[in-house]
PDB file of C-alpha atoms and ligand atoms in Angstrom:
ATOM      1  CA  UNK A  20      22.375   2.302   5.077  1.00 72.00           C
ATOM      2  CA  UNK A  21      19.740   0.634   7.120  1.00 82.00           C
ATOM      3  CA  UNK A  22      20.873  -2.609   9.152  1.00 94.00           C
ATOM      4  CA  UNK A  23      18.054  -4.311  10.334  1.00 98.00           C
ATOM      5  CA  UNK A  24      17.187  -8.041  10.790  1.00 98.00           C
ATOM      6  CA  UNK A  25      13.551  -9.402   9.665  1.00 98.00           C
ATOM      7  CA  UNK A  26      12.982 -11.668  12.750  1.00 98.00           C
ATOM      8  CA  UNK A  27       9.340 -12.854  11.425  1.00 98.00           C
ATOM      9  CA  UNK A  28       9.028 -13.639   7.633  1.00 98.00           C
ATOM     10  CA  UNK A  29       6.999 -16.067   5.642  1.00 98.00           C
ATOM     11  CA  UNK A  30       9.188 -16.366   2.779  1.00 98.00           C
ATOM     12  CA  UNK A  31       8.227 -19.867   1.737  1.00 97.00           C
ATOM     13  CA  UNK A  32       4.464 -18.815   1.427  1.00 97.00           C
ATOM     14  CA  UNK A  33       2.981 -19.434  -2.103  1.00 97.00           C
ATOM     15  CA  UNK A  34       2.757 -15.426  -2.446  1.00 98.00           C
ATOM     16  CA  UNK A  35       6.515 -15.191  -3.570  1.00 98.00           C
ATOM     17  CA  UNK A  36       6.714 -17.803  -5.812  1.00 98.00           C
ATOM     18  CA  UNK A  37       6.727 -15.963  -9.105  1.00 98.00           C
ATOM     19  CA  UNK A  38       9.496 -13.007  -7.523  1.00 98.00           C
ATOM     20  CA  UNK A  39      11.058 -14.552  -4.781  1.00 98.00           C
ATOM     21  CA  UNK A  40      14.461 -13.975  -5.752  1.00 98.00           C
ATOM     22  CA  UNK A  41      13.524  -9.838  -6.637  1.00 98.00           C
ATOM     23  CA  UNK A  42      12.204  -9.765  -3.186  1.00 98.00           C
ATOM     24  CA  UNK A  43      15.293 -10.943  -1.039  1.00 98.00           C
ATOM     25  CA  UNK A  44      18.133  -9.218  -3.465  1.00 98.00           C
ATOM     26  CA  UNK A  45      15.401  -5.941  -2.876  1.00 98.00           C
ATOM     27  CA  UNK A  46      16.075  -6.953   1.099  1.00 98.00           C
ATOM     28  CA  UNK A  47      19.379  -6.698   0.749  1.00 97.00           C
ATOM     29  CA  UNK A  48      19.851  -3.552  -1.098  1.00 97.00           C
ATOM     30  CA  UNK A  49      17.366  -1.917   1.717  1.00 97.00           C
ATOM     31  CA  UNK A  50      19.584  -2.971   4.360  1.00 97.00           C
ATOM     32  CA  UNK A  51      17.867  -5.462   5.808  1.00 98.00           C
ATOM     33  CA  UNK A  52      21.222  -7.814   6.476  1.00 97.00           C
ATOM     34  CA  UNK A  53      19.223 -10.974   7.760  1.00 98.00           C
ATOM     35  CA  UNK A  54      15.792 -12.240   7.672  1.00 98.00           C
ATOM     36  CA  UNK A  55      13.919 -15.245   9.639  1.00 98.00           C
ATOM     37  CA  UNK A  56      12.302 -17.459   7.732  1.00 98.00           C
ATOM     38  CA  UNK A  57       9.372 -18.982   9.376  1.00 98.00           C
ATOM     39  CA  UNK A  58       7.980 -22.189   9.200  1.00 98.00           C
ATOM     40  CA  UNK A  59       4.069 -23.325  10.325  1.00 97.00           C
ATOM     41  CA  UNK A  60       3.674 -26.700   8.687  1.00 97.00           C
ATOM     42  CA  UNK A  61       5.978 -29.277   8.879  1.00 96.00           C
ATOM     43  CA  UNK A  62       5.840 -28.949   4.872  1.00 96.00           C
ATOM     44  CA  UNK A  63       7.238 -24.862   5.026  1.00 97.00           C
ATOM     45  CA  UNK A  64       9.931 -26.296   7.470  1.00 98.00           C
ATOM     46  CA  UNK A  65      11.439 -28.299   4.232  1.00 97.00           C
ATOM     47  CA  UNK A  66      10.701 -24.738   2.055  1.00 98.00           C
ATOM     48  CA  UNK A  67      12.672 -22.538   4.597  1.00 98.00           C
ATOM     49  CA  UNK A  68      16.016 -24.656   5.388  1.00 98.00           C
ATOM     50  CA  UNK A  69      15.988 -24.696   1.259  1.00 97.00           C
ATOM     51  CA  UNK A  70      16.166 -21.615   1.619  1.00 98.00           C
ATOM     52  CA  UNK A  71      18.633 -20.722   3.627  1.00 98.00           C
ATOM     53  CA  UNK A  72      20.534 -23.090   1.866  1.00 97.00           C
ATOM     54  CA  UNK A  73      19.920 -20.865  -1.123  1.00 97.00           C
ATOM     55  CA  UNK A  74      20.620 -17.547   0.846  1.00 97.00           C
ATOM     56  CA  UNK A  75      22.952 -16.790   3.123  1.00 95.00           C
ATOM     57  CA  UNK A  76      21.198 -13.913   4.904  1.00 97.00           C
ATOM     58  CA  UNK A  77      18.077 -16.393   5.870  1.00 98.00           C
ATOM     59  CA  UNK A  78      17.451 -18.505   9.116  1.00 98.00           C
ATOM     60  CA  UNK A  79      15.344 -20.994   9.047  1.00 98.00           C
ATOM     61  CA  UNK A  80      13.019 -21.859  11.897  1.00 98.00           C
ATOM     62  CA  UNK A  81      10.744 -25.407  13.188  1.00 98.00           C
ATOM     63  CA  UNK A  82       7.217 -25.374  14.167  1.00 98.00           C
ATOM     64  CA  UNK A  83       3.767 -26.404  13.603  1.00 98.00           C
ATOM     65  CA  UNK A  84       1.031 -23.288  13.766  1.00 97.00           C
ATOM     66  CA  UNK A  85      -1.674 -23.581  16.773  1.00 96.00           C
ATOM     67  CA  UNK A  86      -3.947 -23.083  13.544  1.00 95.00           C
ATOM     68  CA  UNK A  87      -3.033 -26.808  12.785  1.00 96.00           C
ATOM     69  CA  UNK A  88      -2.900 -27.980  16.136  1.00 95.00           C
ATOM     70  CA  UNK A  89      -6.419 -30.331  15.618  1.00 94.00           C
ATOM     71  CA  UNK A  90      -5.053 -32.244  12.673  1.00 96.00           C
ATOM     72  CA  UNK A  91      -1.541 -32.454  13.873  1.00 96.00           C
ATOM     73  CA  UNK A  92      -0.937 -36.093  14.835  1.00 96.00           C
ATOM     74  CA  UNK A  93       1.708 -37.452  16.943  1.00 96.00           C
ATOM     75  CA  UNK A  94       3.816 -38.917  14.151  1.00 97.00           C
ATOM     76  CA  UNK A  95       4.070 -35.185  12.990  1.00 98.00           C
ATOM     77  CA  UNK A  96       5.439 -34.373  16.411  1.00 98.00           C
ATOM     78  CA  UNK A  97       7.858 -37.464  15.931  1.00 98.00           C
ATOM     79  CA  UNK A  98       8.897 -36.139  12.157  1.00 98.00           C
ATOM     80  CA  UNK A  99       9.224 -32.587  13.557  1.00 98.00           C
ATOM     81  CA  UNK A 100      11.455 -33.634  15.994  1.00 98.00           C
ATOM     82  CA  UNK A 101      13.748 -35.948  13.804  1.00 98.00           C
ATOM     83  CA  UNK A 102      14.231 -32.530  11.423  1.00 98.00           C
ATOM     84  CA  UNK A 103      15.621 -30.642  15.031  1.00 98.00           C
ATOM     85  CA  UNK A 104      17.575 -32.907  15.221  1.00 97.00           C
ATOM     86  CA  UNK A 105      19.651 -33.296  11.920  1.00 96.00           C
ATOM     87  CA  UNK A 106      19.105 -29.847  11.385  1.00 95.00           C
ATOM     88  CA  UNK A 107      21.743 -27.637  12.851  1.00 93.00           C
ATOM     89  CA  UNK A 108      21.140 -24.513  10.821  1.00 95.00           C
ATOM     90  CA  UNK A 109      17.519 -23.910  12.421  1.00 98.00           C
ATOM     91  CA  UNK A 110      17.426 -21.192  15.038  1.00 98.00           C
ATOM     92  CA  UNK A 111      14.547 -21.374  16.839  1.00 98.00           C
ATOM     93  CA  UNK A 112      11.664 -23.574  17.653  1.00 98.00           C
ATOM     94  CA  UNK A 113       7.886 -22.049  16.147  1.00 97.00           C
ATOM     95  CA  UNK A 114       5.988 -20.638  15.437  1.00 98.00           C
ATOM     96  CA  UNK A 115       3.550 -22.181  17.865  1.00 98.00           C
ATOM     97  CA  UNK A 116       1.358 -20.645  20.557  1.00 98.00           C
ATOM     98  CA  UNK A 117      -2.571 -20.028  21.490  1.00 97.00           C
ATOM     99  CA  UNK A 118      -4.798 -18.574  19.120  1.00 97.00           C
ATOM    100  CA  UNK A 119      -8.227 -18.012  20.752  1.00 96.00           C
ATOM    101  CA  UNK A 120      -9.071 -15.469  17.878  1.00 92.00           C
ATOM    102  CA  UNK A 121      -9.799 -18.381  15.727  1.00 83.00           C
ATOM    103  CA  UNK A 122     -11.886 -20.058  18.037  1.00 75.00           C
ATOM    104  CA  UNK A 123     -12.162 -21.440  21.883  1.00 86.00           C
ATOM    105  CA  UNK A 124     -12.866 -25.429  20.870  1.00 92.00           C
ATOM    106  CA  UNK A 125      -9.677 -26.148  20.027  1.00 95.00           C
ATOM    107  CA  UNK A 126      -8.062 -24.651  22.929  1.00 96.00           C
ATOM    108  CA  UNK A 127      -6.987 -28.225  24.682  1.00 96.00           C
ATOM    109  CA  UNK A 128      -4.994 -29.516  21.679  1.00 97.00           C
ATOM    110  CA  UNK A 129      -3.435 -25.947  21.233  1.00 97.00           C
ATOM    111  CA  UNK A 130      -2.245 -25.795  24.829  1.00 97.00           C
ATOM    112  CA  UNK A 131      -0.915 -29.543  23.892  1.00 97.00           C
ATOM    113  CA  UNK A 132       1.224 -28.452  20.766  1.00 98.00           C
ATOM    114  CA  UNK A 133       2.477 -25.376  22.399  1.00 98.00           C
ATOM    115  CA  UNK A 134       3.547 -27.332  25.546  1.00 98.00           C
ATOM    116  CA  UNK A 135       5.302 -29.905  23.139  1.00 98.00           C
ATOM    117  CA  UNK A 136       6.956 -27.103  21.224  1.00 98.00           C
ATOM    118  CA  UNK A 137       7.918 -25.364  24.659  1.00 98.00           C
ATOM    119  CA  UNK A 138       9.725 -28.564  25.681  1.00 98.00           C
ATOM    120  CA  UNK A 139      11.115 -28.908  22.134  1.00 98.00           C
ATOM    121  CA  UNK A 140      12.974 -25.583  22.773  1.00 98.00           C
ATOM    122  CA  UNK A 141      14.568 -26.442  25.516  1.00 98.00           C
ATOM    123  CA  UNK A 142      15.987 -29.653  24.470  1.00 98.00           C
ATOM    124  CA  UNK A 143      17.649 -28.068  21.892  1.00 98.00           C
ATOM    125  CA  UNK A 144      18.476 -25.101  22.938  1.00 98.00           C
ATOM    126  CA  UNK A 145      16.810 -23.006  20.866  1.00 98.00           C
ATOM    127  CA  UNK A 146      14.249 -20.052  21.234  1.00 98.00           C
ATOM    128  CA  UNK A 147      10.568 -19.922  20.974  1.00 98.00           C
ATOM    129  CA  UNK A 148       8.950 -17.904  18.701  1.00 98.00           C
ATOM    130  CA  UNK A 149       5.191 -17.518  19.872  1.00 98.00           C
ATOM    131  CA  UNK A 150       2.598 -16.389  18.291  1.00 98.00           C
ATOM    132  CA  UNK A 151      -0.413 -15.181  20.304  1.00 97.00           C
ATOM    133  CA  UNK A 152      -3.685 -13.857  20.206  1.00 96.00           C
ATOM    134  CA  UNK A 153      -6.101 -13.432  22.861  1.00 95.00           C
ATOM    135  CA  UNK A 154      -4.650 -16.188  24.530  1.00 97.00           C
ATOM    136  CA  UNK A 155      -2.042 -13.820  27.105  1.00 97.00           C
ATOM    137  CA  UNK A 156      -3.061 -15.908  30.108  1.00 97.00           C
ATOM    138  CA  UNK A 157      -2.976 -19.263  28.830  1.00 97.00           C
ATOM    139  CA  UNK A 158       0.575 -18.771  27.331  1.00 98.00           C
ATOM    140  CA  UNK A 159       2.125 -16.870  30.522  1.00 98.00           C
ATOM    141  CA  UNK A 160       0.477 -19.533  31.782  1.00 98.00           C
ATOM    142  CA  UNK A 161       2.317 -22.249  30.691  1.00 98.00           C
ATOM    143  CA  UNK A 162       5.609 -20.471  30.240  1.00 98.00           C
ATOM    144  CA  UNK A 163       5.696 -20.324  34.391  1.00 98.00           C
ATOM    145  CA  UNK A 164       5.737 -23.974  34.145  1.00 98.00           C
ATOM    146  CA  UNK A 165       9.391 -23.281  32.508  1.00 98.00           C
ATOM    147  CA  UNK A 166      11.321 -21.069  33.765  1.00 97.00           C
ATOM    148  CA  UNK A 167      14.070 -21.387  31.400  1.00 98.00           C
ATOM    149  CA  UNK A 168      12.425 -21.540  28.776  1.00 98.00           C
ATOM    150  CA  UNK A 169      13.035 -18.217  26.001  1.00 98.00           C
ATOM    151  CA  UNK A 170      12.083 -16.929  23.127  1.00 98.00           C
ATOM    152  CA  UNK A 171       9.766 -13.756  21.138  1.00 98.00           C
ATOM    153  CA  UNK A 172       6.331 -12.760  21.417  1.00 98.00           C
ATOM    154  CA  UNK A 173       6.178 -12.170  17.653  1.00 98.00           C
ATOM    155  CA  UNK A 174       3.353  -9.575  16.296  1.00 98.00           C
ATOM    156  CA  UNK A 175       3.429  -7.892  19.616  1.00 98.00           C
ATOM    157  CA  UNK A 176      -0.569  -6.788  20.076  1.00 95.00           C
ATOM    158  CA  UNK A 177      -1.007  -6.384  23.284  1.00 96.00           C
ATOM    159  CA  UNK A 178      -0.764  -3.407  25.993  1.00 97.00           C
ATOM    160  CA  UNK A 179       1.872  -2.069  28.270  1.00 98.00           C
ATOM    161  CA  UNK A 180       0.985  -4.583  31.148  1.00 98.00           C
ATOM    162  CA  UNK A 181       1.450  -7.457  29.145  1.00 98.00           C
ATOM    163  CA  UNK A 182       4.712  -6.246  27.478  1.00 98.00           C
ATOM    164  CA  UNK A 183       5.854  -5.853  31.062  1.00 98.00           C
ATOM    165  CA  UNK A 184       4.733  -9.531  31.812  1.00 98.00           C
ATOM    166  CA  UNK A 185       6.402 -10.481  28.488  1.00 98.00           C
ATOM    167  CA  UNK A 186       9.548  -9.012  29.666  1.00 98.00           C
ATOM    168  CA  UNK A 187       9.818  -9.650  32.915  1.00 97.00           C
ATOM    169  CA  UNK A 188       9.595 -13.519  32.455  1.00 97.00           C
ATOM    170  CA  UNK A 189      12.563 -13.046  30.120  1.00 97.00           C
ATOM    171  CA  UNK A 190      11.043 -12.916  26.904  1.00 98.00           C
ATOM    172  CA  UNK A 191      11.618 -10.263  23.849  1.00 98.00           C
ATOM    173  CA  UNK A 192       8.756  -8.664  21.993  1.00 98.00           C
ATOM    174  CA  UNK A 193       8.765  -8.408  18.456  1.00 98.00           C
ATOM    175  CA  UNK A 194       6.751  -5.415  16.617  1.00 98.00           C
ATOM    176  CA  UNK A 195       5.501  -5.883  13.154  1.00 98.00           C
ATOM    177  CA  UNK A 196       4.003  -3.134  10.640  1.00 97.00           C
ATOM    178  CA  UNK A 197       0.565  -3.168  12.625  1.00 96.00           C
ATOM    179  CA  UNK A 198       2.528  -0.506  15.071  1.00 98.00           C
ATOM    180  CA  UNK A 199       2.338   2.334  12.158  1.00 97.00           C
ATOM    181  CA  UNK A 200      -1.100   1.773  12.015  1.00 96.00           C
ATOM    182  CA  UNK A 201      -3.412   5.330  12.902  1.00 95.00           C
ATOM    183  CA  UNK A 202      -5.337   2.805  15.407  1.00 95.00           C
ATOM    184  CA  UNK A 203      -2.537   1.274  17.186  1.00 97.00           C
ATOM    185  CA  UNK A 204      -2.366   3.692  19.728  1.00 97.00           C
ATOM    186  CA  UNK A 205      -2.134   0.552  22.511  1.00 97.00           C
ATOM    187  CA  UNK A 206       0.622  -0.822  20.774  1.00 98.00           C
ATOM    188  CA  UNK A 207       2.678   1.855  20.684  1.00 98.00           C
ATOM    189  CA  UNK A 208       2.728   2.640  24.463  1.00 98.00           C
ATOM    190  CA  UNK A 209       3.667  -1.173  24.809  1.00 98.00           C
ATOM    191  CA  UNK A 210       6.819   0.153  22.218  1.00 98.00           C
ATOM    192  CA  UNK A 211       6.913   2.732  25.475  1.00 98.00           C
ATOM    193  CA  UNK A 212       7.314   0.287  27.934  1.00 97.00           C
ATOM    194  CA  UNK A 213       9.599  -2.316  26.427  1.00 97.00           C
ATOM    195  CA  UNK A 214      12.990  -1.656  27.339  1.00 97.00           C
ATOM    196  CA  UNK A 215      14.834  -1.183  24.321  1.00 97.00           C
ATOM    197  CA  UNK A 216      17.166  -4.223  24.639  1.00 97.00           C
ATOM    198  CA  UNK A 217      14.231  -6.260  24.434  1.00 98.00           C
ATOM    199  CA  UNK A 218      12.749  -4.935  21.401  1.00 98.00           C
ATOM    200  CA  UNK A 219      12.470  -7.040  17.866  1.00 98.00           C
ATOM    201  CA  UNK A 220      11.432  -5.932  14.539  1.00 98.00           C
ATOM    202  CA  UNK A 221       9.284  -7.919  12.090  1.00 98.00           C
ATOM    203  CA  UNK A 222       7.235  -8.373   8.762  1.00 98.00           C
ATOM    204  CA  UNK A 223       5.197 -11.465   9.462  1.00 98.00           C
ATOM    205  CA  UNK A 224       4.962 -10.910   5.415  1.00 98.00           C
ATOM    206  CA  UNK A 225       3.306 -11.425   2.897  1.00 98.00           C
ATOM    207  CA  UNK A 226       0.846 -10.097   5.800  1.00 95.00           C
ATOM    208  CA  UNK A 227       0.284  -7.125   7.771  1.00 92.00           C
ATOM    209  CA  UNK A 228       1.575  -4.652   5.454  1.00 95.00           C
ATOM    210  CA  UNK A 229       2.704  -1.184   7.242  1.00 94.00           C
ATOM    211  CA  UNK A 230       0.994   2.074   6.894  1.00 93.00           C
ATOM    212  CA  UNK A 231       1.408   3.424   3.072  1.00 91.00           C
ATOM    213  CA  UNK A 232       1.536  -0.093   2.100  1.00 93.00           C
ATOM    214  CA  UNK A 233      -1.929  -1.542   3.208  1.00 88.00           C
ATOM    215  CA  UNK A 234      -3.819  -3.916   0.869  1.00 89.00           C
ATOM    216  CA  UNK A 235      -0.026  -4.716  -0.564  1.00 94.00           C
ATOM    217  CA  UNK A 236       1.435  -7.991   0.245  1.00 97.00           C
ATOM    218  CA  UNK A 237       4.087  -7.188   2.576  1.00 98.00           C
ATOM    219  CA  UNK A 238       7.595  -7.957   2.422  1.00 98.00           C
ATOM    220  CA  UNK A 239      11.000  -7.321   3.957  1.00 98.00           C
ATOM    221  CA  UNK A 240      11.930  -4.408   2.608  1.00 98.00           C
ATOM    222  CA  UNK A 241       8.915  -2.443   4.452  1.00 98.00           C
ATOM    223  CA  UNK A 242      10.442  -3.302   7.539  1.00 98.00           C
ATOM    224  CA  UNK A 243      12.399   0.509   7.329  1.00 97.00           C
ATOM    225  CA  UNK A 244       8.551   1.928   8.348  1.00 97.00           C
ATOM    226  CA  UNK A 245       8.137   0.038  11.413  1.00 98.00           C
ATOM    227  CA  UNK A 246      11.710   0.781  12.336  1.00 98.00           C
ATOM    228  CA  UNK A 247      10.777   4.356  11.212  1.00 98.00           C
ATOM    229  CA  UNK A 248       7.349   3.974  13.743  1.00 98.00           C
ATOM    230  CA  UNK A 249       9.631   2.186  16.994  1.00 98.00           C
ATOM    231  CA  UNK A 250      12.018   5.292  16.472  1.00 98.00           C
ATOM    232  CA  UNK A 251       9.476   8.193  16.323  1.00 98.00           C
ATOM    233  CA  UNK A 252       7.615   6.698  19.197  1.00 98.00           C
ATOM    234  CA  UNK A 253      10.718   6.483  21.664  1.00 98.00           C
ATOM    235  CA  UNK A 254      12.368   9.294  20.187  1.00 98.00           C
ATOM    236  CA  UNK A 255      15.238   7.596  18.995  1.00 98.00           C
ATOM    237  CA  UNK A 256      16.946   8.217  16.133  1.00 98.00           C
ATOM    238  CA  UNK A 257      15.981   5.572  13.330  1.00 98.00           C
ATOM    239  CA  UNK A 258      19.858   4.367  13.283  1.00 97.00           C
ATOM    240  CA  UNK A 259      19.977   3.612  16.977  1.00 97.00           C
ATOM    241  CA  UNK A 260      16.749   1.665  16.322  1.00 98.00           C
ATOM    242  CA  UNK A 261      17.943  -0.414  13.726  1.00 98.00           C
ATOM    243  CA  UNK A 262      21.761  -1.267  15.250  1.00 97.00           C
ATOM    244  CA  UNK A 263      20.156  -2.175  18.860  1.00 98.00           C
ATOM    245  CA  UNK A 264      17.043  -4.218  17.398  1.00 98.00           C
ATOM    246  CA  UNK A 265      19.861  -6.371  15.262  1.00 98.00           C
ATOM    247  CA  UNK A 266      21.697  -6.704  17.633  1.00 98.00           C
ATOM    248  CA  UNK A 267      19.182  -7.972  20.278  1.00 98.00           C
ATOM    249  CA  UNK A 268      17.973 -10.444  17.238  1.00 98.00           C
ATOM    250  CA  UNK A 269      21.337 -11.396  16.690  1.00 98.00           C
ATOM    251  CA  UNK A 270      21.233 -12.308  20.635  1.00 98.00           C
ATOM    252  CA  UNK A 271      18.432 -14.453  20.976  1.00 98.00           C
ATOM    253  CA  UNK A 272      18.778 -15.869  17.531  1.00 98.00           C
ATOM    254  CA  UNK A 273      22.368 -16.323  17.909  1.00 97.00           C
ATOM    255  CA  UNK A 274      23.129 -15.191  14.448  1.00 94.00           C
ATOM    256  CA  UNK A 275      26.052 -14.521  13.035  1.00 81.00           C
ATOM    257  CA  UNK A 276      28.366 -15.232  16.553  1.00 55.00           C
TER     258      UNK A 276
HETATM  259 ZN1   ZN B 301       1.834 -15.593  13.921  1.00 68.13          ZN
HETATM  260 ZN1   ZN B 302       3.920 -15.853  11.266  1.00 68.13          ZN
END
């Protein structure tokens, strides 16, 4: 059986509501022995520590999404912050990051709310999870502002250059379902380049269902075809895949230590 953690999943999001439960217990019975639970509004950071309250095999996270970085006011920063602290079950801080994708005018109070999440991170010890889209520079960027600092590039896009700039600052690089896709050609000579102790797995469900499964809302369970993907493309078998991507999750996550 299959042994793989889920280090990006949206498990709060509306999409579950009505199967929620079938979902996780379907997880479980795939293999997939922990998942992360991630939160982008304050509001989904109160959903996913229920959660993991509820399940033993889910980690909550704490972050507010660049997507709501214009409308996020300072008392949200305050309340986010207050939750870090009495929280002790959350494992990382995000996600948060640049998204240009979406639009260049809010760039200033993105690069604000990731540099306040950054800082978050490293006064309580926890790891980043950053989510980025055509926004490499900015974010590398910042992060050489903080050496220390540590964390995931979740929904690993880019190309082998930047996976080697992602790595070499310290960072791990996390490869959702878009890597089985026909077109993701780039992506998977990033896979290539990443040294394998550095390598996450993710969902990022209910989106970015993997090849076989597009159009579907994702979930955890589909993880086993990315896995699948990492293992064809390095020539790995899929069991070595799964046992060193846990236990690099397990790492930064520091799960189950
Ligand atoms: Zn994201
Ligand atoms: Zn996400």
């Amino acid at each position: 059986m299959a042994n793989i953690i889920d280090t990006h999943s949206h498990l709060a999001d509306p999409k579950f509501d009505n199967d929620r439960h079938d979902v996780i217990r379907r997880a479980q019975e795939d293999g997939i022995v922990a998942m992360i639970a991630v939160a982008d509004t304050l509001r989904s950071i109160d959903d996913v520590v229920d959660l993991a309250r509820q399940y033993d095999v889910i980690y909550p996270t704490a972050g507010i999404h660049c997507h709501y970085a214009e409308s996020t006011l300072d008392s949200d920063i305050e309340q986010l912050k207050n939750i870090l602290h009495r929280t002790s079950d959350i494992v990382a801080v995000g996600e948060t990051g640049i998204d240009l994708f979406y639009g260049k005018d809010t760039l200033v109070r993105q690069t604000q709310l990731f540099e306040t999440h950054v800082k978050l991170s490293l006064e309580f010890g926890l790891p980043l999870v950053i989510h980025c889209r055509d926004a490499e520079q900015y974010i590398l960027d910042i992060l050489s502002r903080y050496p220390d600092a540590t964390g995931v590039f979740h929904c690993f896009s880019g190309n082998d250059i930047f996976c080697r700039q992602v790595v070499d600052i310290g960072f791990y690089v996390s490869f959702s379902g878009i890597v089985t896709f026909k077109n993701a050609e780039q992506i998977r000579k990033a896979v290539l380049s990443a040294p394998v102790d550095k390598i996450l797995v993710e969902t990022d469900c209910p989106y970015l269902a993997p090849q076989g499964y597009r159009g579907n809302r994702n979930e955890p369970s589909y993880i086993l075809k990315t896995v699948e993907c990492i293992a064809e493309t390095l020539q790995l078998p899929f069991e070595d895949v799964a046992r060193k991507t846990t236990e690099n999750a397990r790492i930064l996550f520091g799960i189950g230590r």
